[in-house]
Amino acid sequence: MALEKLGKALNTALRKLARSSTVDEATIKEVVRDIQRALIQADVNVRLVLQLTKTIEKRALEEEPPAGASKKEHIIQIVYEELTKFLGTEAKPLEIKERPTILLTVGIQGSGKTTSVAKLARHLQKRGYKVGLVCSDTWRPGAYYQLKQLVEPFGIEVFGDPEEKGAVKLAREGVEYFKSKGVDVIIVDSAGRHKEEKGLIEEMKQISEAIKPHEVILVIDGTIGQQAHNQALAFKEATPIGSIIVTKLDGSAKGGGALSAVAATGAPIKFIGVGERIDDLEPFDPKRFVSRLLG
Ligand code: GDP
């Protein structure tokens, strides 16, 4: 797993620091170089890597450790803090405030959207919410059956009609249907098959106007590396409400790239997909993520 590799490389750099007998400028520079190399190998944007490591180096060279902490401990703390900041600082959990809370998911076909919708439904169900899913993907009739197959074992209902061609109509009817059933959360899954993002965003806007979601969630494939930046940006410009799920962070060589690229847009990443199974979804918390990465 690529992120594991990044974690190992960062760990090696920090262990080298822990083992060194003195912490002088040369040691710090060497550690910073190792961190740089690890991040670049994980496909993190070079400019961002340079910025980040410059800050780490400056702080490590200039700051005095707080009382009770050694120089080494302090440098490790700096690396931890700066990496966390780099990935967005605070966790922004998905909030279910109103009943029903309506969520709209968008994303390019193949991004892992359908799987993520099923995972999210299961995640919320495990937390005690009654969830209804609406499939408004009129481009791919199979989407409805795929979603149904994923969540049926858990008794989660899917509203859809593979014959229907009006995505907005389906979305609206689905929301009405689940409102009448008294569910806590309604997730509307929109189509992902559009040649260009413009068509996708246009449909998102139309559905959005029809169902007035509390939050639009964009699903981005974590294997596309730094291109994730532009996708996230286009989406962020199209809608003020929005959060992001970055998928496939289990298998990609570019996981670090996608994650940091999305974080750089300032759009909150709320979940990451870490596998193909329905339980392979994790709430994204930069602090916890970096702690785990550094071991
Ligand atoms: P959609 O076209 O965006 O709806 O994409 P799908 O949900 O059908 O997913 C496309 C492929 O990606 C499927 O084979 C999924 O099993 C796979 N996939 C989705 N999320 C993840 C993930 O987090 N990790 C891995 N390894 N595979 C994923």
Coordinates of C-alpha atoms and ligand atoms in Angstrom, one line a residue:
M1 CA 0.0 0.0 0.0
A2 CA 1.4 3.3 -1.1
L3 CA 0.5 5.3 2.0
E4 CA 2.2 2.6 4.1
K5 CA 5.3 3.1 2.0
L6 CA 5.2 6.8 2.6
G7 CA 4.7 6.2 6.3
K8 CA 7.7 3.8 6.4
A9 CA 9.9 6.3 4.6
L10 CA 8.9 9.1 7.0
N11 CA 9.5 6.8 9.9
T12 CA 12.9 5.9 8.7
A13 CA 13.7 9.6 8.5
L14 CA 12.6 10.3 12.0
R15 CA 14.3 7.2 13.4
K16 CA 17.5 8.4 11.9
L17 CA 17.0 11.6 13.8
A18 CA 16.3 9.7 17.0
R19 CA 19.4 7.6 16.6
S20 CA 21.8 10.5 15.9
S21 CA 24.0 11.5 18.8
T22 CA 23.8 15.2 18.2
V23 CA 21.1 17.4 16.6
D24 CA 23.0 20.0 14.6
E25 CA 22.1 21.8 11.4
A26 CA 23.5 19.0 9.2
T27 CA 21.3 16.4 10.9
I28 CA 18.2 18.6 10.5
K29 CA 18.9 19.2 6.8
E30 CA 19.4 15.5 6.2
V31 CA 16.1 14.6 7.9
V32 CA 14.3 17.3 5.9
R33 CA 15.8 15.9 2.7
D34 CA 14.6 12.4 3.6
I35 CA 11.1 13.7 4.3
Q36 CA 11.2 15.6 1.0
R37 CA 12.2 12.5 -0.9
A38 CA 9.4 10.4 0.8
L39 CA 6.7 12.9 -0.1
I40 CA 7.9 13.4 -3.7
Q41 CA 7.9 9.6 -4.2
A42 CA 4.3 9.5 -2.9
D43 CA 3.5 12.0 -5.8
V44 CA 2.9 15.0 -3.6
N45 CA 3.2 18.2 -5.6
V46 CA 6.9 19.2 -5.6
R47 CA 6.1 22.9 -5.0
L48 CA 4.0 21.9 -2.0
V49 CA 6.7 19.6 -0.7
L50 CA 9.3 22.3 -0.9
Q51 CA 7.1 24.7 0.9
L52 CA 6.3 22.2 3.6
T53 CA 9.9 21.1 4.2
K54 CA 11.2 24.6 4.2
T55 CA 8.8 25.4 7.1
I56 CA 9.9 22.3 8.9
E57 CA 13.5 23.1 8.4
K58 CA 13.1 26.7 9.5
R59 CA 11.1 25.8 12.6
A60 CA 13.5 23.0 13.5
L61 CA 16.5 25.3 13.2
E62 CA 15.1 28.3 15.0
E63 CA 12.7 27.1 17.7
E64 CA 13.8 26.2 21.1
P65 CA 12.1 23.0 22.5
P66 CA 9.5 23.7 25.2
A67 CA 10.5 23.0 28.8
G68 CA 10.8 19.2 29.4
A69 CA 11.1 18.3 25.7
S70 CA 14.4 17.3 24.0
K71 CA 15.4 18.9 20.7
K72 CA 14.7 15.6 19.0
E73 CA 11.2 15.3 20.5
H74 CA 10.5 18.9 19.5
I75 CA 11.5 18.3 15.9
I76 CA 9.3 15.2 15.6
Q77 CA 6.5 17.3 17.0
I78 CA 7.2 20.0 14.3
V79 CA 7.1 17.3 11.6
Y80 CA 3.8 16.0 13.0
E81 CA 2.2 19.5 13.2
E82 CA 3.3 20.6 9.7
L83 CA 2.1 17.4 8.0
T84 CA -1.2 17.7 9.8
K85 CA -1.6 21.3 8.7
F86 CA -0.7 20.2 5.2
L87 CA -3.7 17.8 5.1
G88 CA -6.2 20.3 6.4
T89 CA -5.6 20.5 10.2
E90 CA -9.0 19.8 11.6
A91 CA -11.3 16.9 11.1
K92 CA -14.6 17.9 9.6
P93 CA -17.0 15.2 10.4
L94 CA -20.2 14.7 8.5
E95 CA -23.0 16.1 10.5
I96 CA -26.6 14.8 10.6
K97 CA -28.5 17.7 12.1
E98 CA -31.9 17.7 10.4
R99 CA -34.2 14.9 9.8
P100 CA -34.1 14.0 7.1
T101 CA -30.6 15.2 6.1
I102 CA -30.3 15.1 2.4
L103 CA -26.9 14.4 0.8
L104 CA -26.1 14.5 -2.9
T105 CA -23.1 12.6 -4.2
V106 CA -21.4 13.5 -7.5
G107 CA -18.3 12.2 -9.2
I108 CA -16.9 11.0 -12.4
Q109 CA -17.7 7.4 -13.5
G110 CA -15.2 5.0 -12.2
S111 CA -14.2 7.2 -9.2
G112 CA -15.8 4.8 -6.8
K113 CA -18.9 6.8 -6.3
T114 CA -21.5 4.0 -6.2
T115 CA -19.3 2.0 -3.8
S116 CA -18.8 5.1 -1.7
V117 CA -22.5 5.7 -1.5
A118 CA -23.1 2.2 -0.3
K119 CA -20.2 2.5 2.2
L120 CA -21.5 5.8 3.5
A121 CA -25.0 4.4 3.9
R122 CA -23.6 1.5 5.9
H123 CA -21.4 3.8 8.0
L124 CA -24.5 5.9 8.9
Q125 CA -26.6 2.9 9.6
K126 CA -24.0 1.5 12.0
R127 CA -24.3 4.8 13.9
G128 CA -28.0 4.3 14.3
Y129 CA -29.4 6.3 11.4
K130 CA -32.1 5.0 9.1
V131 CA -30.9 5.6 5.5
G132 CA -32.6 5.7 2.2
L133 CA -30.7 5.7 -1.1
V134 CA -31.9 7.3 -4.3
C135 CA -30.3 6.3 -7.6
S136 CA -30.8 9.1 -10.1
D137 CA -28.2 7.9 -12.5
T138 CA -30.1 7.7 -15.8
W139 CA -26.9 7.2 -17.9
R140 CA -26.1 3.8 -16.6
P141 CA -29.1 1.5 -15.9
G142 CA -26.7 -0.9 -14.1
A143 CA -26.1 1.7 -11.4
Y144 CA -29.4 1.0 -9.7
Y145 CA -28.8 -2.7 -9.5
Q146 CA -25.2 -2.3 -8.4
L147 CA -26.2 -0.1 -5.5
K148 CA -29.1 -2.4 -4.6
Q149 CA -26.8 -5.4 -4.6
L150 CA -24.3 -3.6 -2.3
V151 CA -26.7 -2.5 0.4
E152 CA -29.5 -5.1 0.2
P153 CA -27.8 -7.4 2.6
F154 CA -28.0 -4.7 5.2
G155 CA -31.7 -3.9 4.7
I156 CA -31.0 -0.5 3.2
E157 CA -33.6 0.5 0.6
V158 CA -32.8 1.9 -2.8
F159 CA -35.2 4.1 -4.8
G160 CA -34.8 4.1 -8.5
D161 CA -36.1 3.1 -11.9
P162 CA -33.7 2.0 -14.6
E163 CA -36.2 2.8 -17.3
E164 CA -36.7 6.4 -16.3
K165 CA -34.7 9.0 -18.2
G166 CA -35.3 12.1 -16.1
A167 CA -32.6 12.4 -13.5
V168 CA -34.1 15.4 -11.8
K169 CA -37.5 13.7 -11.7
L170 CA -36.0 10.6 -10.2
A171 CA -34.1 12.6 -7.5
R172 CA -37.2 14.5 -6.5
E173 CA -39.5 11.5 -6.4
G174 CA -36.9 9.5 -4.4
V175 CA -36.5 12.3 -1.8
E176 CA -40.3 12.5 -1.5
Y177 CA -40.6 8.8 -1.1
F178 CA -38.0 8.5 1.7
K179 CA -39.5 11.6 3.4
S180 CA -42.8 9.8 3.6
K181 CA -41.0 6.8 5.0
G182 CA -39.4 8.9 7.8
V183 CA -35.8 8.1 7.3
D184 CA -33.0 10.1 8.9
V185 CA -30.7 10.4 6.0
I186 CA -31.4 10.4 2.2
I187 CA -28.4 10.0 -0.1
V188 CA -29.1 10.8 -3.7
D189 CA -26.5 9.3 -6.1
S190 CA -26.2 11.3 -9.3
A191 CA -24.9 10.1 -12.7
G192 CA -21.1 9.9 -13.2
R193 CA -21.0 9.4 -16.9
H194 CA -20.3 12.6 -18.6
K195 CA -17.6 13.2 -21.0
E196 CA -16.6 16.5 -19.4
E197 CA -17.0 17.8 -15.9
K198 CA -19.2 20.7 -17.2
G199 CA -22.1 18.3 -18.0
L200 CA -21.7 16.6 -14.7
I201 CA -21.7 19.9 -12.7
E202 CA -24.7 21.2 -14.7
E203 CA -26.7 18.1 -13.8
M204 CA -25.5 18.4 -10.2
K205 CA -26.8 22.0 -10.1
Q206 CA -30.2 21.0 -11.5
I207 CA -30.7 18.1 -9.1
S208 CA -29.4 20.3 -6.3
E209 CA -32.1 23.0 -7.0
A210 CA -34.7 20.3 -7.1
I211 CA -33.9 18.5 -3.8
K212 CA -32.0 21.2 -1.9
P213 CA -29.4 18.9 -0.3
H214 CA -27.8 19.8 3.0
E215 CA -24.5 18.8 1.5
V216 CA -23.0 17.9 -1.8
I217 CA -20.3 15.2 -1.6
L218 CA -17.8 14.9 -4.4
V219 CA -16.1 11.5 -4.9
I220 CA -12.6 11.6 -6.3
D221 CA -10.5 8.7 -7.3
G222 CA -7.3 8.8 -5.2
T223 CA -5.3 7.1 -8.0
I224 CA -5.4 10.2 -10.3
G225 CA -2.8 11.9 -8.2
Q226 CA -2.4 15.6 -8.5
Q227 CA -5.1 15.9 -11.1
A228 CA -7.4 15.6 -8.1
H229 CA -6.6 19.3 -7.4
N230 CA -8.4 20.6 -10.6
Q231 CA -11.4 18.3 -10.1
A232 CA -11.9 19.4 -6.5
L233 CA -11.4 23.0 -7.5
A234 CA -14.0 22.9 -10.3
F235 CA -16.5 21.3 -7.9
K236 CA -15.7 23.8 -5.2
E237 CA -16.3 26.7 -7.5
A238 CA -19.6 25.2 -8.6
T239 CA -21.1 24.8 -5.2
P240 CA -20.5 26.5 -1.8
I241 CA -21.6 23.5 0.2
G242 CA -19.4 20.5 -0.3
S243 CA -17.2 17.8 1.0
I244 CA -15.0 15.2 -0.5
I245 CA -14.4 11.5 -0.4
V246 CA -11.1 10.4 -1.7
T247 CA -11.3 6.8 -2.8
K248 CA -8.8 3.9 -3.4
L249 CA -6.2 5.1 -1.0
D250 CA -5.4 1.5 -0.3
G251 CA -3.9 0.6 -3.6
S252 CA -2.5 3.7 -5.3
A253 CA 1.0 4.8 -5.9
K254 CA -0.4 8.4 -6.0
G255 CA -2.4 8.4 -2.8
G256 CA -0.3 11.1 -1.2
G257 CA -0.7 13.2 -4.3
A258 CA -4.4 13.1 -4.4
L259 CA -4.9 13.6 -0.7
S260 CA -2.6 16.6 -0.4
A261 CA -3.9 18.0 -3.7
V262 CA -7.5 17.9 -2.5
A263 CA -6.5 19.3 0.9
A264 CA -4.7 22.2 -0.8
T265 CA -8.0 23.3 -2.4
G266 CA -9.4 23.8 1.1
A267 CA -12.4 21.6 0.4
P268 CA -12.9 19.4 3.4
I269 CA -12.1 15.8 2.9
K270 CA -14.6 14.0 5.2
F271 CA -13.9 10.3 4.3
I272 CA -11.4 8.2 2.6
G273 CA -12.0 4.9 0.8
V274 CA -9.5 2.3 1.7
G275 CA -10.7 -0.9 0.0
E276 CA -13.4 -2.5 -2.0
R277 CA -15.5 -3.9 0.9
I278 CA -18.4 -2.0 2.3
D279 CA -16.7 -1.3 5.6
D280 CA -13.6 0.2 3.9
L281 CA -14.5 3.8 4.5
E282 CA -12.8 5.9 7.2
P283 CA -13.8 9.4 8.5
F284 CA -10.8 11.6 7.6
D285 CA -9.1 13.2 10.5
P286 CA -5.7 14.8 9.5
K287 CA -4.3 14.4 13.0
R288 CA -5.2 10.8 13.3
F289 CA -4.1 10.1 9.8
V290 CA -0.6 11.6 10.3
S291 CA -0.3 9.9 13.7
R292 CA -0.9 6.6 12.0
L293 CA 1.3 7.5 9.1
L294 CA 4.2 8.2 11.5
G295 CA 3.4 5.1 13.5
Ligands
GDP1 P1 -18.5 4.6 -10.0 O1 -18.5 4.4 -11.5 O2 -17.9 5.9 -9.7 O3 -19.8 4.5 -9.4 O4 -17.5 3.6 -9.4 P2 -17.7 2.2 -8.6 O5 -18.3 2.5 -7.3 O6 -18.4 1.3 -9.5 O7 -16.2 1.7 -8.4 C1 -15.3 1.5 -9.5 C2 -14.3 0.4 -9.0 O8 -13.5 0.9 -8.0 C3 -15.0 -0.8 -8.4 O9 -14.3 -1.9 -8.9 C4 -14.9 -0.6 -6.9 O10 -14.8 -1.8 -6.2 C5 -13.5 0.1 -6.8 N1 -13.4 0.9 -5.6 C6 -14.2 1.9 -5.1 N2 -13.7 2.4 -4.0 C7 -12.5 1.7 -3.7 C8 -11.5 1.9 -2.7 O11 -11.6 2.7 -1.8 N3 -10.5 1.0 -2.8 C9 -10.4 0.1 -3.9 N4 -9.3 -0.7 -3.9 N5 -11.3 0.0 -4.8 C10 -12.3 0.8 -4.8

